[in-house]
PDB file of C-alpha atoms and ligand atoms in Angstrom:
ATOM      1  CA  UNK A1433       7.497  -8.809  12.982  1.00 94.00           C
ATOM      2  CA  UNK A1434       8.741  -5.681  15.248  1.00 96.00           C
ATOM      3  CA  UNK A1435      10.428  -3.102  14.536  1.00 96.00           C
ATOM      4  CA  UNK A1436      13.448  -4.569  15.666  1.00 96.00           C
ATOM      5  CA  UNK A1437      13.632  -7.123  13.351  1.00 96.00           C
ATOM      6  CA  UNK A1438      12.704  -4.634  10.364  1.00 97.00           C
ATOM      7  CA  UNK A1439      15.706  -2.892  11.469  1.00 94.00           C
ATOM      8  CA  UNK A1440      17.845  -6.170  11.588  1.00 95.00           C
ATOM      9  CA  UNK A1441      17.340  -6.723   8.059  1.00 96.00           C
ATOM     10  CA  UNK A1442      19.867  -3.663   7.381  1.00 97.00           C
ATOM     11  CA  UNK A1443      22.505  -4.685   5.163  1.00 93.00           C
ATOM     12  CA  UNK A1444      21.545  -8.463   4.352  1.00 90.00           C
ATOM     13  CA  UNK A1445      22.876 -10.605   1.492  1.00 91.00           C
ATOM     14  CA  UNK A1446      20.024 -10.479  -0.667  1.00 92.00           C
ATOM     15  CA  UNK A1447      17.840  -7.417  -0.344  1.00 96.00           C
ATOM     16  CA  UNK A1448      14.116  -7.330   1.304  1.00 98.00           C
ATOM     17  CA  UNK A1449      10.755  -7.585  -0.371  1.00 98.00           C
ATOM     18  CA  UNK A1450       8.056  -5.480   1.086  1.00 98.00           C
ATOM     19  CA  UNK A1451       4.686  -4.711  -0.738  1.00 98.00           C
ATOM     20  CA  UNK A1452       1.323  -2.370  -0.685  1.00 98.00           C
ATOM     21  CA  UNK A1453      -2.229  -3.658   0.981  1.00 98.00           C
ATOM     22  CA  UNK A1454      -5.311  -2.149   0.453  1.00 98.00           C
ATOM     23  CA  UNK A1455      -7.570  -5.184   1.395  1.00 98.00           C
ATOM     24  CA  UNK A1456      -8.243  -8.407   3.400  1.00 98.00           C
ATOM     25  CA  UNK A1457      -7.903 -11.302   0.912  1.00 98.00           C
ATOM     26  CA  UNK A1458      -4.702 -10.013  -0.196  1.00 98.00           C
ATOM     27  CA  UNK A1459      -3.221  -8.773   2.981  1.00 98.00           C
ATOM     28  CA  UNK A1460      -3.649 -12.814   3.960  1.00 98.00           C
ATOM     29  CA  UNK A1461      -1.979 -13.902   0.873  1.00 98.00           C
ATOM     30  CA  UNK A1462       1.040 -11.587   1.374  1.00 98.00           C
ATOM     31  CA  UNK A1463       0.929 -12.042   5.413  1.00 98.00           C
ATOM     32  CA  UNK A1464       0.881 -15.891   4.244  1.00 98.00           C
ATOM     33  CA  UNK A1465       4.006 -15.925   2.072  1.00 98.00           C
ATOM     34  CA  UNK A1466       5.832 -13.836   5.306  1.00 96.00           C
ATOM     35  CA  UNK A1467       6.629 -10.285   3.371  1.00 98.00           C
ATOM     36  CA  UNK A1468       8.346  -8.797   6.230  1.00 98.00           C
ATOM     37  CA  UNK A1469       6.830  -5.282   5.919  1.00 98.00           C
ATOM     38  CA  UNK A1470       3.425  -4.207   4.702  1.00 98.00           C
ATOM     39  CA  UNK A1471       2.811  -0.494   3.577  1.00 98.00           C
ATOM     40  CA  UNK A1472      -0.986   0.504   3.364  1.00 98.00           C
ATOM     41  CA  UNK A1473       0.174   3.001   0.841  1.00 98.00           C
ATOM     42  CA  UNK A1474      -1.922   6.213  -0.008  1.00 98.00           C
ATOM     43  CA  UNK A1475      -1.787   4.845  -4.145  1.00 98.00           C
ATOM     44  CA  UNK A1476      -4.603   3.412  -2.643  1.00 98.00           C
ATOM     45  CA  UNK A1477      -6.915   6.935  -3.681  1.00 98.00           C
ATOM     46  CA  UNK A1478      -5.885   5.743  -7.301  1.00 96.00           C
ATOM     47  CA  UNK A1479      -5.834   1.814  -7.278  1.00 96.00           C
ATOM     48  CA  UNK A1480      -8.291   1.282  -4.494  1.00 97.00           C
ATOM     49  CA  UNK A1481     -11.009   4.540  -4.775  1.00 98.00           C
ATOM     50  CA  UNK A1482     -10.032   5.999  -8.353  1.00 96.00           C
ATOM     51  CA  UNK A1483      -8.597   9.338  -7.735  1.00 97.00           C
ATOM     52  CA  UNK A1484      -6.373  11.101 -10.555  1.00 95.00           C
ATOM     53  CA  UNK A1485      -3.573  11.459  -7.652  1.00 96.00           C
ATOM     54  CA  UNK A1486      -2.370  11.124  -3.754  1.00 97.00           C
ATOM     55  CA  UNK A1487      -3.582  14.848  -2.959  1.00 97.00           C
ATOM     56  CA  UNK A1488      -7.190  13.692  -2.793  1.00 97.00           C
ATOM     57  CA  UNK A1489      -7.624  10.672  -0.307  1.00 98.00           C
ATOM     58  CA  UNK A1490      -8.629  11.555   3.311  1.00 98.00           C
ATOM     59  CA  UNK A1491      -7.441  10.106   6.463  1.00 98.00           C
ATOM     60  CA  UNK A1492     -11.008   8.586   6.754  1.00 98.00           C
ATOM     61  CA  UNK A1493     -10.314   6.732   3.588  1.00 98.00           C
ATOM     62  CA  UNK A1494      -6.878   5.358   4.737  1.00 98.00           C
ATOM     63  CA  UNK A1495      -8.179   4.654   7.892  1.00 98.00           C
ATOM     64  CA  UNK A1496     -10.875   2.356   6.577  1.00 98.00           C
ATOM     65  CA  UNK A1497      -8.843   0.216   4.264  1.00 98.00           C
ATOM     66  CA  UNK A1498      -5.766   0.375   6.185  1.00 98.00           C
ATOM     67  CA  UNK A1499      -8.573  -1.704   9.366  1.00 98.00           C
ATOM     68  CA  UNK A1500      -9.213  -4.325   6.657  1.00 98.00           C
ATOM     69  CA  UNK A1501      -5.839  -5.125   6.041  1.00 98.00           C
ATOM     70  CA  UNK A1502      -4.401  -4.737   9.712  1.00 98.00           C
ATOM     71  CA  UNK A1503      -7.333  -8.040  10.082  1.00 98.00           C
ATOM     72  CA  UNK A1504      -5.681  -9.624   7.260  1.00 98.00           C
ATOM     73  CA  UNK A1505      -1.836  -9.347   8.562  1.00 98.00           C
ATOM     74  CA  UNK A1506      -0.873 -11.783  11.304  1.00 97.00           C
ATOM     75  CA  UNK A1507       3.096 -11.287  11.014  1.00 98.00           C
ATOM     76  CA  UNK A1508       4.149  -8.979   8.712  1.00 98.00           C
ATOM     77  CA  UNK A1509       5.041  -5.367   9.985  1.00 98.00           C
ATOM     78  CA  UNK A1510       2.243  -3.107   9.217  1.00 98.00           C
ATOM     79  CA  UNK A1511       2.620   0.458   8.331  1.00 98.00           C
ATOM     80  CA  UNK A1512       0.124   2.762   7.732  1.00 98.00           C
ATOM     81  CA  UNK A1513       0.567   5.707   5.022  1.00 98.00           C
ATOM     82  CA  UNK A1514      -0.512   9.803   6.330  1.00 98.00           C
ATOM     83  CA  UNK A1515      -2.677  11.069   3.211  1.00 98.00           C
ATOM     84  CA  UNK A1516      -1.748  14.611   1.968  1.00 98.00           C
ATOM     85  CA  UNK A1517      -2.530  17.483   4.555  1.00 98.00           C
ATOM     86  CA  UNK A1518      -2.753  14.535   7.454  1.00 98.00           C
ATOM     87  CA  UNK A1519       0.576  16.177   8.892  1.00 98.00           C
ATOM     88  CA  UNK A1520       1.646  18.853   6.745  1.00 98.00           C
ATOM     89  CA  UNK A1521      -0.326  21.858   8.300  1.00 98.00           C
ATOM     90  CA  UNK A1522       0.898  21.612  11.922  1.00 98.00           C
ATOM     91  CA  UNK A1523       2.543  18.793  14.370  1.00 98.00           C
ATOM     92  CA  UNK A1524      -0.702  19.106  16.508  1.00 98.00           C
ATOM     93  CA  UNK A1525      -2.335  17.181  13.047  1.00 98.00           C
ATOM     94  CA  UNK A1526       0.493  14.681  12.618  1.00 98.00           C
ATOM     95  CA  UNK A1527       0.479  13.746  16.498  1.00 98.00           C
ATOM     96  CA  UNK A1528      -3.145  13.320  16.247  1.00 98.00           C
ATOM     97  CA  UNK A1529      -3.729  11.624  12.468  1.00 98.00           C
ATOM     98  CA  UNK A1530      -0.583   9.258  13.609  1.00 98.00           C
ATOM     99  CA  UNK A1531      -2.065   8.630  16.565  1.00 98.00           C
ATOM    100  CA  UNK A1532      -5.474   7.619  14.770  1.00 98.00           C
ATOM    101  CA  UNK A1533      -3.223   5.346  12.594  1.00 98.00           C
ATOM    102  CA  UNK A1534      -2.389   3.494  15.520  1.00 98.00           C
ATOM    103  CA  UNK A1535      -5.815   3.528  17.709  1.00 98.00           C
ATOM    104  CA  UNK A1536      -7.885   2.968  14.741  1.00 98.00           C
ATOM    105  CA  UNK A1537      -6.226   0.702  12.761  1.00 98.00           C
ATOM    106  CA  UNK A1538      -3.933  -1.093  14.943  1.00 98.00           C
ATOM    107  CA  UNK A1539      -1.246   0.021  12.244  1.00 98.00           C
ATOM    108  CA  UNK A1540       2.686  -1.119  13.743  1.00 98.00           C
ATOM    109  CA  UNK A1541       4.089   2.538  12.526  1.00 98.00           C
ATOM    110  CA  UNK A1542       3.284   5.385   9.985  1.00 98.00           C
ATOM    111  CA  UNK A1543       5.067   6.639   7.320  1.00 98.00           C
ATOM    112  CA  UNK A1544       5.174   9.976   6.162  1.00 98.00           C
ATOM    113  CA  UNK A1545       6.869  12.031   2.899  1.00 98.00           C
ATOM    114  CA  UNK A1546       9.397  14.687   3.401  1.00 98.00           C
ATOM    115  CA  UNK A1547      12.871  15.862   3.786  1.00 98.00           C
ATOM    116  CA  UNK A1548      13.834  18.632   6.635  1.00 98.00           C
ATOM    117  CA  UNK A1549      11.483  20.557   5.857  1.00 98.00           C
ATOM    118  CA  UNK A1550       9.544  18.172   8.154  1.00 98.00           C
ATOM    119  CA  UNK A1551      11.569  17.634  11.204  1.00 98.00           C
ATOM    120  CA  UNK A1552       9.263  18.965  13.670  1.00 98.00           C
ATOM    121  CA  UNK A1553       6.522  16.697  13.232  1.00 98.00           C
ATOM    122  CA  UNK A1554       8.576  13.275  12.447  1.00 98.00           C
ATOM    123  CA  UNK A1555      10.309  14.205  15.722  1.00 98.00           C
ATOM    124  CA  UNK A1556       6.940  14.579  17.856  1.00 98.00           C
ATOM    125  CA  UNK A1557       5.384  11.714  16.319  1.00 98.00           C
ATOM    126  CA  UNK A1558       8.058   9.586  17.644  1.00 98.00           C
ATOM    127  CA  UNK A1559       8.318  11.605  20.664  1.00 98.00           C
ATOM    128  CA  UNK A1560       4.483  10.741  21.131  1.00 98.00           C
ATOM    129  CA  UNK A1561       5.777   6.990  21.015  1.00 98.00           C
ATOM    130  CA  UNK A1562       5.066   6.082  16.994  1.00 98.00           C
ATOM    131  CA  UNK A1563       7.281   4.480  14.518  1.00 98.00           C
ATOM    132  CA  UNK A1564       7.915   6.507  11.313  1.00 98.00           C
ATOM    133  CA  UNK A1565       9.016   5.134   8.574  1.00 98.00           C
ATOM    134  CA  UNK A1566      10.813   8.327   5.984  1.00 98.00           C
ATOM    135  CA  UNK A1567       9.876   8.885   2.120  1.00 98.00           C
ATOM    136  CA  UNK A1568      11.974  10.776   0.255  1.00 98.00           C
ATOM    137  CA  UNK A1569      12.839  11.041  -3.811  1.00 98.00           C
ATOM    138  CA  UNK A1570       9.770  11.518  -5.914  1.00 97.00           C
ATOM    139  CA  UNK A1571       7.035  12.508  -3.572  1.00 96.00           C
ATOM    140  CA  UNK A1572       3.599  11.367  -5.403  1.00 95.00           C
ATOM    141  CA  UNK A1573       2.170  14.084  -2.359  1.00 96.00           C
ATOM    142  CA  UNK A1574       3.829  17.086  -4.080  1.00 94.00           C
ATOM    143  CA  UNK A1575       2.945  16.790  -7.491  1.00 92.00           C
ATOM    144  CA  UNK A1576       1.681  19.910  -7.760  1.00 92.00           C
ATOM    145  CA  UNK A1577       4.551  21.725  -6.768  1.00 92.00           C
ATOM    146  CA  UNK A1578       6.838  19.403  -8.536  1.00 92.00           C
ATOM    147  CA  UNK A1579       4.139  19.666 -11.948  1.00 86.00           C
ATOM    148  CA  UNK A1580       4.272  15.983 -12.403  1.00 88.00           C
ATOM    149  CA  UNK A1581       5.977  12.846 -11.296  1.00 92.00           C
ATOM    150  CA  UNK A1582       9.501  13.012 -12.171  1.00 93.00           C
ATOM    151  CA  UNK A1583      13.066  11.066 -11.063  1.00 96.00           C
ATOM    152  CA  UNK A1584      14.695  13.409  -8.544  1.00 96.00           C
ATOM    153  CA  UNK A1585      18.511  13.701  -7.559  1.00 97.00           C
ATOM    154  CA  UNK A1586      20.106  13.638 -11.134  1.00 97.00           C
ATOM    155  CA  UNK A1587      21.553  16.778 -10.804  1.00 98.00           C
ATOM    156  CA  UNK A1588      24.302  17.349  -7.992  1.00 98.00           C
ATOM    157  CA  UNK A1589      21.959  20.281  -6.207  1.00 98.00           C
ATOM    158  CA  UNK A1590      19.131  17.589  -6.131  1.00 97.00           C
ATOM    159  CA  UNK A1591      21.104  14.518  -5.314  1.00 98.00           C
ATOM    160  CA  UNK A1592      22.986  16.315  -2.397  1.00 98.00           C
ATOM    161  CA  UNK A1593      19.897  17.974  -0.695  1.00 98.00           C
ATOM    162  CA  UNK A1594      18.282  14.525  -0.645  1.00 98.00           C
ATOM    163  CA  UNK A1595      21.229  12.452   0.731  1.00 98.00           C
ATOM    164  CA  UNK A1596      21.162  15.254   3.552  1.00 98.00           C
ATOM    165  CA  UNK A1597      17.520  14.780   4.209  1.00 98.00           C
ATOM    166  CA  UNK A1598      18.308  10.861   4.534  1.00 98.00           C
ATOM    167  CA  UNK A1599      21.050  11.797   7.208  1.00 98.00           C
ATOM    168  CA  UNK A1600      18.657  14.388   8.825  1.00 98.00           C
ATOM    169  CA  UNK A1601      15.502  11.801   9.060  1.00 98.00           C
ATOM    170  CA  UNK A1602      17.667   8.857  10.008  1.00 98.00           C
ATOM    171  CA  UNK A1603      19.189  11.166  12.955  1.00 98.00           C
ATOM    172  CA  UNK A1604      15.527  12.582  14.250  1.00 98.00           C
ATOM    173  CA  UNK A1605      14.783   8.681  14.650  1.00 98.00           C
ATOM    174  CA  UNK A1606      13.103   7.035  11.870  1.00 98.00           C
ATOM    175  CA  UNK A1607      13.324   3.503  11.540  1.00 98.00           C
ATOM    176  CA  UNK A1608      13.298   3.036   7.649  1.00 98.00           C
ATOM    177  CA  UNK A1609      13.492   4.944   4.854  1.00 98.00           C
ATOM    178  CA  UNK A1610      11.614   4.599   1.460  1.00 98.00           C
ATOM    179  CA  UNK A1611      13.789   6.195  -1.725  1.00 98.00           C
ATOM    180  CA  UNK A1612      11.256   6.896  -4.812  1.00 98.00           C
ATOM    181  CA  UNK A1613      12.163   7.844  -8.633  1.00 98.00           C
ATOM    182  CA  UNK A1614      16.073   8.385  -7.548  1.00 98.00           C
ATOM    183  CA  UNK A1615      19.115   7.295  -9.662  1.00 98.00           C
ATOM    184  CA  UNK A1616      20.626   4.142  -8.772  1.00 98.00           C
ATOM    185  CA  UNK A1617      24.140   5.690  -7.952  1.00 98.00           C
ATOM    186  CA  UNK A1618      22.592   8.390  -5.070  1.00 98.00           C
ATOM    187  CA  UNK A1619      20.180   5.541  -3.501  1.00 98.00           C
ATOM    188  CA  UNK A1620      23.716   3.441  -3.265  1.00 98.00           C
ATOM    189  CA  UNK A1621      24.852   5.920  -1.077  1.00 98.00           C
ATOM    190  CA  UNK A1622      22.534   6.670   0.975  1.00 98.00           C
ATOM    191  CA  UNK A1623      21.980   2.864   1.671  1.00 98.00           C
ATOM    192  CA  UNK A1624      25.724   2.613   2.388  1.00 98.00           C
ATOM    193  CA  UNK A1625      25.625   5.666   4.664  1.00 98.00           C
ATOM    194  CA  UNK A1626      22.526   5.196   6.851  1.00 98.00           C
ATOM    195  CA  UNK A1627      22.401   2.524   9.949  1.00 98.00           C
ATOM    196  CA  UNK A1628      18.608   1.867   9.204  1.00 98.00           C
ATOM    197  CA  UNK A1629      17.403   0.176   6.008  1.00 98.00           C
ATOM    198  CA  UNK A1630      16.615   1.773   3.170  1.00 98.00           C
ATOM    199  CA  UNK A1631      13.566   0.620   0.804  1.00 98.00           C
ATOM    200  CA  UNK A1632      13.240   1.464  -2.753  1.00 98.00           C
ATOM    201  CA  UNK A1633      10.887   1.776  -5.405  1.00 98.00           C
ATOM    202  CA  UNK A1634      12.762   3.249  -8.634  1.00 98.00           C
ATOM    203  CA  UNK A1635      15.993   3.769  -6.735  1.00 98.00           C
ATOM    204  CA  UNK A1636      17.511   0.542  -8.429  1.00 98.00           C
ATOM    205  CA  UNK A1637      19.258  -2.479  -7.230  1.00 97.00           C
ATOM    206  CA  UNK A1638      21.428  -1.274  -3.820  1.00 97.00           C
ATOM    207  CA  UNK A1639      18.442  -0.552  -1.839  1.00 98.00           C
ATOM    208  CA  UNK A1640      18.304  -2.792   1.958  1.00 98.00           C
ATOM    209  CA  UNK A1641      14.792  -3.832   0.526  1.00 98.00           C
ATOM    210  CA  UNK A1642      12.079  -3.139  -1.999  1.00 98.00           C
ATOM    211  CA  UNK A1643       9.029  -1.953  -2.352  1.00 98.00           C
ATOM    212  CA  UNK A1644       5.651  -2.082  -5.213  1.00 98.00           C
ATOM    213  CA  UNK A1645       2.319  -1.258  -5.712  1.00 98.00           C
ATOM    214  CA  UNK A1646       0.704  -4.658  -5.428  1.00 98.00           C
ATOM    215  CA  UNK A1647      -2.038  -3.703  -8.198  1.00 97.00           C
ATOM    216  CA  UNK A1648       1.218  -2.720 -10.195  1.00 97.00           C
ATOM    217  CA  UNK A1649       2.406  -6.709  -9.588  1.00 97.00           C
ATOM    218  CA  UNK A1650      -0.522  -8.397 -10.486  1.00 97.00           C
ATOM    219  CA  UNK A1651      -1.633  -6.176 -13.630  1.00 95.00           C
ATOM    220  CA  UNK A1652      -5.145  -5.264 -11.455  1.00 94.00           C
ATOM    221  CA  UNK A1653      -5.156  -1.546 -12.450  1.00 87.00           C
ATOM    222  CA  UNK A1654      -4.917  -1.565 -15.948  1.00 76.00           C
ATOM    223  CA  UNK A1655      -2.950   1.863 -17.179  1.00 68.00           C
ATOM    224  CA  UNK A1656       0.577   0.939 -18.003  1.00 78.00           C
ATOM    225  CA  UNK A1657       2.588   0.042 -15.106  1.00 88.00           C
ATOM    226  CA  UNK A1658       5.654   2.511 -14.385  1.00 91.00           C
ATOM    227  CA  UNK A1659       9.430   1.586 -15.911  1.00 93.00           C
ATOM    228  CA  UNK A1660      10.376   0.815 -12.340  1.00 95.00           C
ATOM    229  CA  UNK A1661       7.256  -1.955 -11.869  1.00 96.00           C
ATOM    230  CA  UNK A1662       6.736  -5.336 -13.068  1.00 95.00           C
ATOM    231  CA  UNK A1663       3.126  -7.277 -13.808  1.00 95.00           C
ATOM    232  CA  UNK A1664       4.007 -10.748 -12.665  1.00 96.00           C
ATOM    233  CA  UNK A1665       0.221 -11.695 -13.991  1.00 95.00           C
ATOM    234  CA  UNK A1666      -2.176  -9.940 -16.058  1.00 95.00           C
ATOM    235  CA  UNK A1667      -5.135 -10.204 -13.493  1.00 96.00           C
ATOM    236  CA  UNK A1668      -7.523  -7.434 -14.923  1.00 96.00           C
ATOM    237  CA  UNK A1669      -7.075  -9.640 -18.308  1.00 95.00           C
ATOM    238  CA  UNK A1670      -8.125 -12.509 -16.084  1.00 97.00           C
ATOM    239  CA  UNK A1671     -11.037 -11.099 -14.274  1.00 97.00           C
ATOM    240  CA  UNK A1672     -12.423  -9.811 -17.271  1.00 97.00           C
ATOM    241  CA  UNK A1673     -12.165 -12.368 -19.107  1.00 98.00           C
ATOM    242  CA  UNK A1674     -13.862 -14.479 -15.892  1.00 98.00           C
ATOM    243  CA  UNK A1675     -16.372 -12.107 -15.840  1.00 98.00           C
ATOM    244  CA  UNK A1676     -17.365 -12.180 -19.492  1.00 98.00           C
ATOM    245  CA  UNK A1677     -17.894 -15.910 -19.222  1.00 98.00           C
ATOM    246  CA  UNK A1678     -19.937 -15.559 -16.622  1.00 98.00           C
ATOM    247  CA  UNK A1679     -22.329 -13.295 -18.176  1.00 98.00           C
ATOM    248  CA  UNK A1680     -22.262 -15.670 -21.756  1.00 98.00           C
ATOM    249  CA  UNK A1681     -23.453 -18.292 -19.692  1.00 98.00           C
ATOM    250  CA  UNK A1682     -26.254 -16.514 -17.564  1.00 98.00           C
ATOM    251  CA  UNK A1683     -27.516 -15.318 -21.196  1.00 98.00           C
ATOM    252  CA  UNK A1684     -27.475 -18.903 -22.405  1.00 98.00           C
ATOM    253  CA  UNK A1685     -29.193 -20.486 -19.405  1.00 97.00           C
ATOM    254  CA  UNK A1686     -25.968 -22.366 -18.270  1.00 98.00           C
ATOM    255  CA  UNK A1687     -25.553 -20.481 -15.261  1.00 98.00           C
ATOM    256  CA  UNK A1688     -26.741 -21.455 -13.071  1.00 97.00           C
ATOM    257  CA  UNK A1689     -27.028 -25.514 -14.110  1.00 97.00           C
ATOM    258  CA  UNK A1690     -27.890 -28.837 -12.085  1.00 96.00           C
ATOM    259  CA  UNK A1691     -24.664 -28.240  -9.643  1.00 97.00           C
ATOM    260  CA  UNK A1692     -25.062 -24.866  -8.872  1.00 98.00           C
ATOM    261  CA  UNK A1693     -29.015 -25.201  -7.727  1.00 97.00           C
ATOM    262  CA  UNK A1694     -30.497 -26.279  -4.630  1.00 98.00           C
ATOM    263  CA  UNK A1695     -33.730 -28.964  -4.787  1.00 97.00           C
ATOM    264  CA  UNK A1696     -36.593 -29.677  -2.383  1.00 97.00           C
ATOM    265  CA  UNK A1697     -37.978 -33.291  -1.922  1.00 98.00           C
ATOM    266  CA  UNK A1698     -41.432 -34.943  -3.548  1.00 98.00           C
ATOM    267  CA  UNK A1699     -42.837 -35.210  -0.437  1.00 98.00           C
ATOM    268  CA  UNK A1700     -42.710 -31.199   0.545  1.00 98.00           C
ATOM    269  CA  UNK A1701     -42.797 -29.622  -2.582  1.00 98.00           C
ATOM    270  CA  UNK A1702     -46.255 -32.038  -3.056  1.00 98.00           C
ATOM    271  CA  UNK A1703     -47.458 -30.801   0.313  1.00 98.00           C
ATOM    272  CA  UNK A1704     -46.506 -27.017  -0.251  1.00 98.00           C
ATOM    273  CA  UNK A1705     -48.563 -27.279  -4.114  1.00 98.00           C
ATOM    274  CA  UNK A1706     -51.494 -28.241  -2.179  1.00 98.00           C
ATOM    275  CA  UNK A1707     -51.134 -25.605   0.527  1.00 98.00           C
ATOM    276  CA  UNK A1708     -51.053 -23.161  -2.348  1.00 98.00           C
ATOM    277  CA  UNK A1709     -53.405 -24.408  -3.966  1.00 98.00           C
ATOM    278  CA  UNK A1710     -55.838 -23.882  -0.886  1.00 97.00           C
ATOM    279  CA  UNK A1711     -54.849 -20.446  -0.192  1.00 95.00           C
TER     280      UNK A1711
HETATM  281  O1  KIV B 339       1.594   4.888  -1.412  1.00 90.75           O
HETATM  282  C1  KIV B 339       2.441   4.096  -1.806  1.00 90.75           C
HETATM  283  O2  KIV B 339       2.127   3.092  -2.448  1.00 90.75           O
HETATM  284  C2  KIV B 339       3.840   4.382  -1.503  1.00 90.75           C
HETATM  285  C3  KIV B 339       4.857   3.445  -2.046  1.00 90.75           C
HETATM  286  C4  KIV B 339       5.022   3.671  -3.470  1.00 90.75           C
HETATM  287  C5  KIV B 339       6.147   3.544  -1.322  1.00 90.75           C
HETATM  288  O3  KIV B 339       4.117   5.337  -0.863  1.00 90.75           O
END
């Protein structure tokens, strides 16, 4: 996939699916079922290394996961997420942790959060030649300032300031946006106003395409999954319950039995007895 044809999907019949990779076996299964657009998200510092929140994973983190998934996608569009403080303190950092995105990991485009607020270095990054993809809504980065996660543009104030970010990102050159924790009605609007698609995750049904957490999908983290997600499978249920086995059956000796071991014939095991025996 290029960016091109991420941008083609604007405005289909049905909408888009696009899903989060942290890791090689399941960036093949999604690059294998042709998900048009892969998002190494930064939910990897909670799913993937255990963090309370986004503030805390380092580039060095993302970078690392987001190389075992780039060797996992063949097709898909791969974009790689900037951890907190990657681009906020100056566009000299966002030129060079984008940059690292792409020499690094071999990531198609990065996506950053933020309205207006950060113009300057969404407009060098692409300046400097890299895709950016736009996050605005609930941004998991400013928790702290926002004291919490929360659903954002419910009140007219809100809702206005972040349909004019949309405008403002989509004209600096962004490619795609991603609308998080917004009402249905304001997503709807923006999707209908902007050229580019839009991709939502708790922004309802009008969105060009959606996105999820993949541990969210297939029940792997275990909290209670967010109103806007959906656990296709209960896999932590499954794993444990695999794992459990497994251990029963190492405590009872059947683990490993007569198909799980490896033999030697008469002859050698005969001559390696003796050899032993004349040590
Ligand atoms: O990090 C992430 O998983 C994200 C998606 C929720 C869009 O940013």
């Amino acid at each position: 996939m290029k960016i091109s044809d991420i941008q083609k999907l604007k405005g289909g019949s049905s909408s888009f699916c696009t899903v989060t990779a942290y890791d090689y076996p399941t960036a093949k299964i999604i690059d294998d079922i042709n998900i048009p657009l892969v998002l190494v998200g930064d939910s990897a510092s909670m799913v993937v290394y255990g963090y309370n929140d986004t503030t805390q994973i380092t580039m060095d983190e993302m970078i690392l996961i987001a190389k075992a998934v780039r060797r996992g996608i063949k097709k898909s569009f791969l974009v790689g997420d900037m951890p907190f403080m990657s681009y906020q303190p100056s566009v000299e950092d966002a030129i060079k942790n984008a940059g690292r995105f792409i020499k690094e990991s071999q990531m198609d485009a990065i996506k950053l959060e933020g309205g207006i607020e950060y113009l300057p270095q969404i407009k060098s990054i692409i300046q400097a030649g890299i895709p950016v993809m736009g996050h605005i809504g609930l941004k998991p980065q400013s928790i702290l300032t926002d004291s919490g996660y929360k659903i954002h543009g419910k009140k007219f104030d809100d809702a206005l300031k972040i349909y004019e970010d949309a405008l403002a990102l989509e004209r600096a050159g962004i490619f795609a946006l991603v609308l998080e924790g917004v009402p249905e009605e304001l997503a709807k609007l923006i999707t209908e106003s902007l050229q580019i698609p839009t991709i939502g995750i708790g922004a309802g049904r009008y969105c060009d395409g959606q996105i999820q957490v993949l541990h969210d999908l297939i029940g792997l983290f275990g909290t209670q999954v967010p109103k806007h997600a959906k656990s296709y499978v209960d896999l932590k249920n499954i794993i444990s319950k695999s794992l459990s086995t497994y251990q029963e059956e190492v405590l009872q000796q059947q683990m490993p039995s007569n198909a799980q071991i490896y033999n030697m014939n008469e002859t050698e095991l005969e001559q390696l007895k003796k050899a032993i025996e004349n040590l």
